[in-house]
Amino acid sequence: MTIYYLFDPLCGWCYGASATLPKLNEIYPLTLTPTGLFYQSGRKMDADFARYAWGNDQRIEKLTGQPFSQAYLENILQGQGEFNSANSLLALTAVQQIVPEKELAVLAALQTARYVDGLDNADFTVIEQVLRKFNLSQAVPLLTEQSTKVALEQRLQFGQQLANHCGVQGVPQLIVKKDERLHIVPSQLLYGDVQELKDYLQGL
């Protein structure tokens, strides 16, 4: 059984699911599958978007318990930056090439840097700090390598094709491949008791 985890590093709902995923990954290793939802989106932060995002984030926090800090609101949403997950995805792809078993933990750390610490996880300086926390300094040079960019494009293409094939538009999403069949896991299971999610997977 292969479990594909469709995600984007800038997706608040993916961050909301980040408490459940490590517990699931201990039993059912996940294949991280970015879809590029916010990859080179071209969206700039402005007051309207900040209000929309913050309102959505408050709903996520209420449902999942994952915190969205005042520092995130002030430094990120109100910071007039760019909404682009490209650099975070390059970092995750670099990690995937070296030590794939650490990719989920690095994703969670990048999310925490953004939503809790109020740091821009599209900034290579922030990304390097996160990588070094995991003793992954060898991944830093890969951030600007052409081979990493090519690998990322291949991952995005696969993720988009898988999502399109299954009729999935948003993230986070788990898609299970078992006995050559694809199963779409109800997304609400990502925000509840992890045992319910495990029971669902065992029943496939």
Short mmCIF file of C-alpha atoms in Angstrom, two decimals:
data_model
loop_
_atom_site.label_atom_id
_atom_site.label_comp_id
_atom_site.label_asym_id
_atom_site.label_seq_id
_atom_site.Cartn_x
_atom_site.Cartn_y
_atom_site.Cartn_z
CA MET A 1 0.00 0.00 0.00
CA THR A 2 1.32 3.42 -1.00
CA ILE A 3 -0.09 6.55 0.63
CA TYR A 4 0.43 9.76 -1.29
CA TYR A 5 0.14 12.95 0.74
CA LEU A 6 -0.87 15.81 -1.55
CA PHE A 7 0.10 19.13 -0.01
CA ASP A 8 1.56 22.62 -0.37
CA PRO A 9 3.83 24.25 2.26
CA LEU A 10 1.75 27.44 2.24
CA CYS A 11 -1.59 25.69 2.70
CA GLY A 12 -3.04 26.51 6.11
CA TRP A 13 -5.18 23.38 6.14
CA CYS A 14 -2.05 21.29 5.51
CA TYR A 15 -0.52 22.93 8.57
CA GLY A 16 -3.72 22.08 10.43
CA ALA A 17 -3.16 18.41 9.58
CA SER A 18 0.48 18.45 10.67
CA ALA A 19 -0.28 17.11 14.16
CA THR A 20 -1.88 13.97 12.73
CA LEU A 21 0.56 13.14 9.94
CA PRO A 22 3.67 12.20 11.98
CA LYS A 23 1.62 9.71 14.00
CA LEU A 24 0.25 8.18 10.81
CA ASN A 25 3.69 8.17 9.19
CA GLU A 26 5.05 5.99 12.00
CA ILE A 27 2.81 3.13 10.85
CA TYR A 28 2.09 3.99 7.23
CA PRO A 29 5.05 5.85 5.68
CA LEU A 30 3.75 8.69 3.55
CA THR A 31 4.94 9.61 0.08
CA LEU A 32 5.01 13.40 0.09
CA THR A 33 3.50 14.61 -3.17
CA PRO A 34 3.42 18.37 -3.77
CA THR A 35 0.82 19.63 -6.22
CA GLY A 36 2.18 23.14 -6.65
CA LEU A 37 -1.01 24.80 -5.43
CA PHE A 38 0.91 27.95 -4.50
CA TYR A 39 4.03 27.33 -6.56
CA GLN A 40 4.95 30.58 -8.33
CA SER A 41 1.39 31.75 -7.75
CA GLY A 42 2.22 35.36 -8.56
CA ARG A 43 0.01 36.50 -5.70
CA LYS A 44 1.20 39.47 -3.66
CA MET A 45 0.18 40.00 -0.07
CA ASP A 46 -2.26 42.88 0.35
CA ALA A 47 -4.77 43.99 2.97
CA ASP A 48 -7.71 42.16 1.39
CA PHE A 49 -5.83 38.89 1.10
CA ALA A 50 -4.47 39.26 4.65
CA ARG A 51 -8.00 39.61 6.03
CA TYR A 52 -9.24 36.64 4.02
CA ALA A 53 -6.30 34.42 5.00
CA TRP A 54 -6.43 35.36 8.68
CA GLY A 55 -10.14 34.60 8.87
CA ASN A 56 -9.55 31.22 7.28
CA ASP A 57 -6.62 30.54 9.57
CA GLN A 58 -8.75 31.23 12.63
CA ARG A 59 -11.21 28.57 11.47
CA ILE A 60 -8.34 26.12 11.04
CA GLU A 61 -7.01 26.88 14.51
CA LYS A 62 -10.44 26.39 16.07
CA LEU A 63 -10.90 23.03 14.35
CA THR A 64 -7.40 21.60 14.71
CA GLY A 65 -5.79 23.40 17.64
CA GLN A 66 -2.80 24.37 15.53
CA PRO A 67 -1.74 27.93 16.48
CA PHE A 68 -1.49 30.91 14.13
CA SER A 69 0.49 33.59 15.94
CA GLN A 70 0.29 37.36 16.04
CA ALA A 71 3.85 37.40 14.66
CA TYR A 72 2.60 35.49 11.61
CA LEU A 73 -0.23 37.97 11.11
CA GLU A 74 2.02 41.01 11.39
CA ASN A 75 5.21 39.77 9.72
CA ILE A 76 3.81 37.52 7.01
CA LEU A 77 0.22 38.36 6.14
CA GLN A 78 0.69 42.10 6.63
CA GLY A 79 4.25 42.07 5.33
CA GLN A 80 3.47 42.81 1.68
CA GLY A 81 5.52 39.82 0.53
CA GLU A 82 4.87 37.23 -2.17
CA PHE A 83 2.72 34.14 -1.73
CA ASN A 84 4.98 31.57 -3.36
CA SER A 85 5.89 28.09 -2.10
CA ALA A 86 8.66 27.51 -4.67
CA ASN A 87 11.64 27.86 -2.32
CA SER A 88 10.13 25.71 0.41
CA LEU A 89 9.41 23.05 -2.19
CA LEU A 90 13.00 23.22 -3.43
CA ALA A 91 14.17 22.65 0.14
CA LEU A 92 11.86 19.67 0.60
CA THR A 93 12.99 18.20 -2.70
CA ALA A 94 16.63 18.60 -1.67
CA VAL A 95 15.86 16.74 1.57
CA GLN A 96 13.92 14.08 -0.35
CA GLN A 97 17.01 13.45 -2.48
CA ILE A 98 19.30 13.02 0.54
CA VAL A 99 17.25 11.67 3.46
CA PRO A 100 13.60 11.24 2.40
CA GLU A 101 12.62 9.97 5.85
CA LYS A 102 13.21 13.49 7.22
CA GLU A 103 11.08 15.32 4.66
CA LEU A 104 7.87 15.29 6.70
CA ALA A 105 9.66 16.68 9.76
CA VAL A 106 11.29 19.42 7.70
CA LEU A 107 7.90 20.32 6.22
CA ALA A 108 6.47 20.64 9.74
CA ALA A 109 9.41 22.82 10.77
CA LEU A 110 8.92 25.11 7.77
CA GLN A 111 5.24 25.41 8.66
CA THR A 112 6.07 26.22 12.29
CA ALA A 113 8.58 28.84 11.18
CA ARG A 114 5.84 30.58 9.24
CA TYR A 115 2.69 30.17 11.30
CA VAL A 116 4.18 30.29 14.82
CA ASP A 117 7.51 32.14 14.58
CA GLY A 118 6.33 34.60 11.96
CA LEU A 119 9.29 33.90 9.66
CA ASP A 120 9.08 33.85 5.88
CA ASN A 121 9.65 30.23 4.84
CA ALA A 122 10.21 31.40 1.27
CA ASP A 123 13.39 33.16 2.45
CA PHE A 124 16.49 31.04 1.83
CA THR A 125 18.03 32.32 5.08
CA VAL A 126 15.08 30.94 7.06
CA ILE A 127 15.13 27.72 5.06
CA GLU A 128 18.85 27.24 5.74
CA GLN A 129 18.25 27.72 9.48
CA VAL A 130 15.59 25.02 9.41
CA LEU A 131 17.79 22.61 7.46
CA ARG A 132 20.71 23.11 9.83
CA LYS A 133 18.46 22.32 12.82
CA PHE A 134 18.08 18.86 11.28
CA ASN A 135 21.83 18.57 10.57
CA LEU A 136 21.04 18.84 6.87
CA SER A 137 23.61 21.43 5.89
CA GLN A 138 24.49 19.21 2.93
CA ALA A 139 21.08 20.07 1.48
CA VAL A 140 21.80 23.81 1.40
CA PRO A 141 23.92 23.81 -1.80
CA LEU A 142 21.20 21.77 -3.52
CA LEU A 143 18.69 24.62 -3.15
CA THR A 144 20.10 26.37 -6.21
CA GLU A 145 21.17 23.33 -8.22
CA GLN A 146 19.46 22.78 -11.56
CA SER A 147 19.05 19.09 -10.75
CA THR A 148 16.90 20.00 -7.73
CA LYS A 149 14.73 22.27 -9.84
CA VAL A 150 14.26 19.50 -12.40
CA ALA A 151 13.40 17.00 -9.66
CA LEU A 152 10.85 19.42 -8.22
CA GLU A 153 9.21 19.93 -11.61
CA GLN A 154 8.91 16.15 -11.96
CA ARG A 155 7.32 15.88 -8.50
CA LEU A 156 4.85 18.66 -9.28
CA GLN A 157 3.92 17.08 -12.58
CA PHE A 158 3.27 13.74 -10.88
CA GLY A 159 1.24 15.37 -8.11
CA GLN A 160 -0.88 17.32 -10.56
CA GLN A 161 -1.49 14.29 -12.73
CA LEU A 162 -2.48 12.20 -9.71
CA ALA A 163 -4.83 14.91 -8.44
CA ASN A 164 -6.41 15.34 -11.86
CA HIS A 165 -6.82 11.60 -12.34
CA CYS A 166 -8.64 11.32 -9.01
CA GLY A 167 -10.66 14.50 -9.50
CA VAL A 168 -9.01 16.14 -6.48
CA GLN A 169 -8.69 19.92 -6.50
CA GLY A 170 -7.55 20.96 -3.04
CA VAL A 171 -5.01 19.94 -0.43
CA PRO A 172 -4.33 18.35 1.99
CA GLN A 173 -5.39 15.05 0.53
CA LEU A 174 -4.40 11.45 1.07
CA ILE A 175 -4.65 9.11 -1.91
CA VAL A 176 -4.01 5.43 -1.29
CA LYS A 177 -2.81 3.02 -3.94
CA LYS A 178 -3.64 -0.55 -3.01
CA ASP A 179 -3.88 -3.55 -5.31
CA GLU A 180 -3.52 -1.21 -8.30
CA ARG A 181 -6.59 0.77 -7.21
CA LEU A 182 -6.63 4.37 -6.01
CA HIS A 183 -8.67 5.36 -2.97
CA ILE A 184 -9.40 8.96 -1.94
CA VAL A 185 -9.34 9.32 1.85
CA PRO A 186 -11.94 11.72 3.32
CA SER A 187 -10.00 14.85 4.24
CA GLN A 188 -11.83 15.39 7.53
CA LEU A 189 -10.04 12.32 8.89
CA LEU A 190 -6.83 14.36 8.85
CA TYR A 191 -8.15 16.59 11.61
CA GLY A 192 -9.61 14.07 14.03
CA ASP A 193 -8.44 11.11 16.06
CA VAL A 194 -5.54 9.49 14.25
CA GLN A 195 -6.89 6.06 15.25
CA GLU A 196 -9.97 6.70 13.10
CA LEU A 197 -7.69 7.41 10.17
CA LYS A 198 -5.68 4.26 10.80
CA ASP A 199 -8.87 2.19 11.06
CA TYR A 200 -10.08 3.63 7.77
CA LEU A 201 -6.85 2.72 6.02
CA GLN A 202 -6.88 -0.78 7.46
CA GLY A 203 -10.39 -1.24 6.07
CA LEU A 204 -9.42 -0.51 2.48
#
